[in-house]
Amino acid sequence: MAVFALPAIKGEDMHNSNFITTPFGRRSMTLGMLSNQYEAKNIETGKSVDKWRLFRALCEARSIYGISDRALAVLNALLSFYPENILSEENGLVVFPSNAQLSLRAHGIAPATLRRHLAALVAAGLLIRKDSPNGKRYARRDRKGKIDEAFGFSVASLIARADEIFAHAAVIAADRQRLRITKERLSICRRDITKLIEIALQEQAPGDWVMIQTTFQSIVETMPRAPQIRNLIGVLDELEMLRSEILIRLEKQLETQKQSATESQTERHIQNTDLKNIFESEPASSLQLVQDPKPNETLTGCGNQEASQSLSRSTDNKHRVIISQKPTNPSAQSLKSFPLDLVIQACPEVTSYGYGGRIESWRDLMTAATVIRTMLNISPSAYQDACDVMGPQNAATVIACMLERAQHINSAGGYLRNLTRRAQRGEFAIGPMLMALARSQRSPVRDAA
């Protein structure tokens, strides 16, 4: 079997006065080929490079040299015929496999395709043809068995341009890393803005949050499907500015809540200046002032000894203040309502049930909810329970949301009672439901654009 990769005689390939080689047959010589041969002539003395490390860098920078992945597969097969892992003049510069053997190592590539990709590698200045007089690839040996001269493909250009290839690969790798980091920052920023807007709507923070959300969507829609780093930088700057503005508004809301909590803790207490007075706290409907009975009065129905003892204890103090307050039931607390514009934006179908096909006030929405309740076969008692627990406005909002999802709800009455029980336990919030419906209303518009 013939050996397909043997070192050529040192100094005979590219460093004598006859280093210029022209292609065989009909292949034409170009100035580019001549320039590549001149560049390959000036290889630094003793320069060497790992062929597979260089090949990986070339795969990274292939867009710079305009070569395809199939051409790289052919180059990979060609480098496999080089006898050493280190490309250097000492190890030879020419490899000379036949097209048949090269096609086998290139995973059975067709001969015509093989020739086309070899020509692309030569045109890109990565290989240099050193054709024999008859166009065949072979090596001529001397009497001692050493290579006298070889004809095939010279890898001198790869050695000469190794530093250039590594530099291009490093720049492309850095750009890809920068693009990945920018995409990560963009994803986190989009997530932050979405969730901050949701909590702002839930907490009813001051501000036009519908407009802010519309601005957010318009910025996101400017991104192309296959964005480049230059496209993402501008979008990221705008989104970070929007996130900063949202955080400023929410910080003001937090300060307002802290001030309200401080004021509620420092309210004035009812206090008697007489230190001998005794204050008691008992369940009652209002403040009651108990005065001492007159000495000549008796307690009706209390003729026993306990009554007289109670009377004697009450006479020890001239006044007794009993402070009472009705206990708060957490389940009776109503949910926070949302802006009517947001409800209409998330549930546009409810406008069809308003007077004249319009919903202009909460009264119109609650009137429409009554009609929708009847249409969805929700009992009056179920709707009344929802109004008592959630509040009339929130109950009407829930009915509007149920109308949008009516085709997915089997029993509207049971669904409403379940939401009412969850709201009574503090496990239900209208905000996520509204935001989900609002996003679903905007998605067809974005797809159409």
PDB file of N, CA and C in Angstrom, residues 187-226:
ATOM      1  N   SER A 187     -32.962  38.612  28.905  1.00  0.00           N
ATOM      2  CA  SER A 187     -34.009  37.715  29.416  1.00  0.00           C
ATOM      3  C   SER A 187     -34.358  38.055  30.862  1.00  0.00           C
ATOM      4  N   ILE A 188     -33.339  38.305  31.687  1.00  0.00           N
ATOM      5  CA  ILE A 188     -33.595  38.648  33.084  1.00  0.00           C
ATOM      6  C   ILE A 188     -34.338  39.978  33.187  1.00  0.00           C
ATOM      7  N   CYS A 189     -33.953  40.943  32.365  1.00  0.00           N
ATOM      8  CA  CYS A 189     -34.606  42.255  32.399  1.00  0.00           C
ATOM      9  C   CYS A 189     -36.069  42.140  31.985  1.00  0.00           C
ATOM     10  N   ARG A 190     -36.357  41.358  30.940  1.00  0.00           N
ATOM     11  CA  ARG A 190     -37.755  41.156  30.511  1.00  0.00           C
ATOM     12  C   ARG A 190     -38.568  40.480  31.604  1.00  0.00           C
ATOM     13  N   ARG A 191     -37.975  39.482  32.260  1.00  0.00           N
ATOM     14  CA  ARG A 191     -38.683  38.799  33.347  1.00  0.00           C
ATOM     15  C   ARG A 191     -38.962  39.762  34.496  1.00  0.00           C
ATOM     16  N   ASP A 192     -37.963  40.579  34.861  1.00  0.00           N
ATOM     17  CA  ASP A 192     -38.147  41.528  35.957  1.00  0.00           C
ATOM     18  C   ASP A 192     -39.282  42.507  35.649  1.00  0.00           C
ATOM     19  N   ILE A 193     -39.283  43.059  34.444  1.00  0.00           N
ATOM     20  CA  ILE A 193     -40.299  44.058  34.097  1.00  0.00           C
ATOM     21  C   ILE A 193     -41.685  43.435  34.124  1.00  0.00           C
ATOM     22  N   THR A 194     -41.822  42.234  33.568  1.00  0.00           N
ATOM     23  CA  THR A 194     -43.138  41.576  33.540  1.00  0.00           C
ATOM     24  C   THR A 194     -43.675  41.370  34.953  1.00  0.00           C
ATOM     25  N   LYS A 195     -42.864  40.865  35.845  1.00  0.00           N
ATOM     26  CA  LYS A 195     -43.332  40.569  37.203  1.00  0.00           C
ATOM     27  C   LYS A 195     -43.520  41.844  38.017  1.00  0.00           C
ATOM     28  N   LEU A 196     -42.707  42.863  37.780  1.00  0.00           N
ATOM     29  CA  LEU A 196     -42.880  44.126  38.508  1.00  0.00           C
ATOM     30  C   LEU A 196     -44.170  44.823  38.090  1.00  0.00           C
ATOM     31  N   ILE A 197     -44.519  44.764  36.812  1.00  0.00           N
ATOM     32  CA  ILE A 197     -45.786  45.343  36.360  1.00  0.00           C
ATOM     33  C   ILE A 197     -46.956  44.591  36.983  1.00  0.00           C
ATOM     34  N   GLU A 198     -46.859  43.274  37.063  1.00  0.00           N
ATOM     35  CA  GLU A 198     -47.941  42.492  37.668  1.00  0.00           C
ATOM     36  C   GLU A 198     -48.152  42.881  39.127  1.00  0.00           C
ATOM     37  N   ILE A 199     -47.056  43.007  39.882  1.00  0.00           N
ATOM     38  CA  ILE A 199     -47.226  43.351  41.291  1.00  0.00           C
ATOM     39  C   ILE A 199     -47.700  44.790  41.452  1.00  0.00           C
ATOM     40  N   ALA A 200     -47.309  45.667  40.527  1.00  0.00           N
ATOM     41  CA  ALA A 200     -47.789  47.049  40.590  1.00  0.00           C
ATOM     42  C   ALA A 200     -49.289  47.110  40.371  1.00  0.00           C
ATOM     43  N   LEU A 201     -49.790  46.299  39.442  1.00  0.00           N
ATOM     44  CA  LEU A 201     -51.234  46.268  39.202  1.00  0.00           C
ATOM     45  C   LEU A 201     -51.968  45.651  40.388  1.00  0.00           C
ATOM     46  N   GLN A 202     -51.382  44.628  40.993  1.00  0.00           N
ATOM     47  CA  GLN A 202     -52.030  43.997  42.137  1.00  0.00           C
ATOM     48  C   GLN A 202     -52.106  44.945  43.334  1.00  0.00           C
ATOM     49  N   GLU A 203     -51.043  45.688  43.550  1.00  0.00           N
ATOM     50  CA  GLU A 203     -50.989  46.602  44.694  1.00  0.00           C
ATOM     51  C   GLU A 203     -51.586  47.978  44.380  1.00  0.00           C
ATOM     52  N   GLN A 204     -52.038  48.164  43.143  1.00  0.00           N
ATOM     53  CA  GLN A 204     -52.641  49.442  42.737  1.00  0.00           C
ATOM     54  C   GLN A 204     -51.688  50.617  42.995  1.00  0.00           C
ATOM     55  N   ALA A 205     -50.444  50.421  42.601  1.00  0.00           N
ATOM     56  CA  ALA A 205     -49.470  51.503  42.732  1.00  0.00           C
ATOM     57  C   ALA A 205     -49.842  52.651  41.797  1.00  0.00           C
ATOM     58  N   PRO A 206     -49.616  53.883  42.184  1.00  0.00           N
ATOM     59  CA  PRO A 206     -49.982  55.010  41.321  1.00  0.00           C
ATOM     60  C   PRO A 206     -49.157  55.013  40.046  1.00  0.00           C
ATOM     61  N   GLY A 207     -49.804  55.352  38.945  1.00  0.00           N
ATOM     62  CA  GLY A 207     -49.115  55.397  37.657  1.00  0.00           C
ATOM     63  C   GLY A 207     -49.944  54.741  36.578  1.00  0.00           C
ATOM     64  N   ASP A 208     -49.658  55.107  35.334  1.00  0.00           N
ATOM     65  CA  ASP A 208     -50.364  54.533  34.187  1.00  0.00           C
ATOM     66  C   ASP A 208     -49.653  53.244  33.787  1.00  0.00           C
ATOM     67  N   TRP A 209     -49.970  52.158  34.456  1.00  0.00           N
ATOM     68  CA  TRP A 209     -49.274  50.900  34.225  1.00  0.00           C
ATOM     69  C   TRP A 209     -49.672  50.256  32.911  1.00  0.00           C
ATOM     70  N   VAL A 210     -50.866  50.537  32.426  1.00  0.00           N
ATOM     71  CA  VAL A 210     -51.251  50.024  31.108  1.00  0.00           C
ATOM     72  C   VAL A 210     -50.367  50.630  30.027  1.00  0.00           C
ATOM     73  N   MET A 211     -50.096  51.929  30.140  1.00  0.00           N
ATOM     74  CA  MET A 211     -49.209  52.582  29.184  1.00  0.00           C
ATOM     75  C   MET A 211     -47.785  52.048  29.298  1.00  0.00           C
ATOM     76  N   ILE A 212     -47.328  51.805  30.531  1.00  0.00           N
ATOM     77  CA  ILE A 212     -45.982  51.253  30.726  1.00  0.00           C
ATOM     78  C   ILE A 212     -45.878  49.862  30.116  1.00  0.00           C
ATOM     79  N   GLN A 213     -46.915  49.077  30.285  1.00  0.00           N
ATOM     80  CA  GLN A 213     -46.898  47.736  29.706  1.00  0.00           C
ATOM     81  C   GLN A 213     -46.910  47.794  28.177  1.00  0.00           C
ATOM     82  N   THR A 214     -47.664  48.725  27.611  1.00  0.00           N
ATOM     83  CA  THR A 214     -47.674  48.900  26.157  1.00  0.00           C
ATOM     84  C   THR A 214     -46.299  49.318  25.651  1.00  0.00           C
ATOM     85  N   THR A 215     -45.638  50.206  26.377  1.00  0.00           N
ATOM     86  CA  THR A 215     -44.278  50.616  26.005  1.00  0.00           C
ATOM     87  C   THR A 215     -43.320  49.428  26.045  1.00  0.00           C
ATOM     88  N   PHE A 216     -43.456  48.609  27.060  1.00  0.00           N
ATOM     89  CA  PHE A 216     -42.610  47.420  27.189  1.00  0.00           C
ATOM     90  C   PHE A 216     -42.792  46.483  25.999  1.00  0.00           C
ATOM     91  N   GLN A 217     -44.036  46.245  25.618  1.00  0.00           N
ATOM     92  CA  GLN A 217     -44.304  45.364  24.483  1.00  0.00           C
ATOM     93  C   GLN A 217     -43.763  45.942  23.185  1.00  0.00           C
ATOM     94  N   SER A 218     -43.879  47.249  22.994  1.00  0.00           N
ATOM     95  CA  SER A 218     -43.388  47.866  21.759  1.00  0.00           C
ATOM     96  C   SER A 218     -41.867  47.767  21.663  1.00  0.00           C
ATOM     97  N   ILE A 219     -41.165  47.857  22.796  1.00  0.00           N
ATOM     98  CA  ILE A 219     -39.703  47.714  22.772  1.00  0.00           C
ATOM     99  C   ILE A 219     -39.314  46.280  22.430  1.00  0.00           C
ATOM    100  N   VAL A 220     -40.011  45.327  23.014  1.00  0.00           N
ATOM    101  CA  VAL A 220     -39.684  43.918  22.770  1.00  0.00           C
ATOM    102  C   VAL A 220     -39.949  43.542  21.316  1.00  0.00           C
ATOM    103  N   GLU A 221     -40.994  44.095  20.724  1.00  0.00           N
ATOM    104  CA  GLU A 221     -41.347  43.737  19.355  1.00  0.00           C
ATOM    105  C   GLU A 221     -40.349  44.254  18.327  1.00  0.00           C
ATOM    106  N   THR A 222     -39.466  45.170  18.714  1.00  0.00           N
ATOM    107  CA  THR A 222     -38.465  45.667  17.770  1.00  0.00           C
ATOM    108  C   THR A 222     -37.317  44.696  17.569  1.00  0.00           C
ATOM    109  N   MET A 223     -37.203  43.671  18.400  1.00  0.00           N
ATOM    110  CA  MET A 223     -36.104  42.718  18.262  1.00  0.00           C
ATOM    111  C   MET A 223     -36.342  41.799  17.069  1.00  0.00           C
ATOM    112  N   PRO A 224     -35.361  41.602  16.186  1.00  0.00           N
ATOM    113  CA  PRO A 224     -35.509  40.659  15.070  1.00  0.00           C
ATOM    114  C   PRO A 224     -35.471  39.222  15.565  1.00  0.00           C
ATOM    115  N   ARG A 225     -35.861  38.306  14.688  1.00  0.00           N
ATOM    116  CA  ARG A 225     -35.891  36.895  15.075  1.00  0.00           C
ATOM    117  C   ARG A 225     -34.490  36.335  15.291  1.00  0.00           C
ATOM    118  N   ALA A 226     -33.530  36.794  14.506  1.00  0.00           N
ATOM    119  CA  ALA A 226     -32.133  36.368  14.673  1.00  0.00           C
ATOM    120  C   ALA A 226     -31.301  37.602  14.979  1.00  0.00           C
TER     121      ALA A 226
END
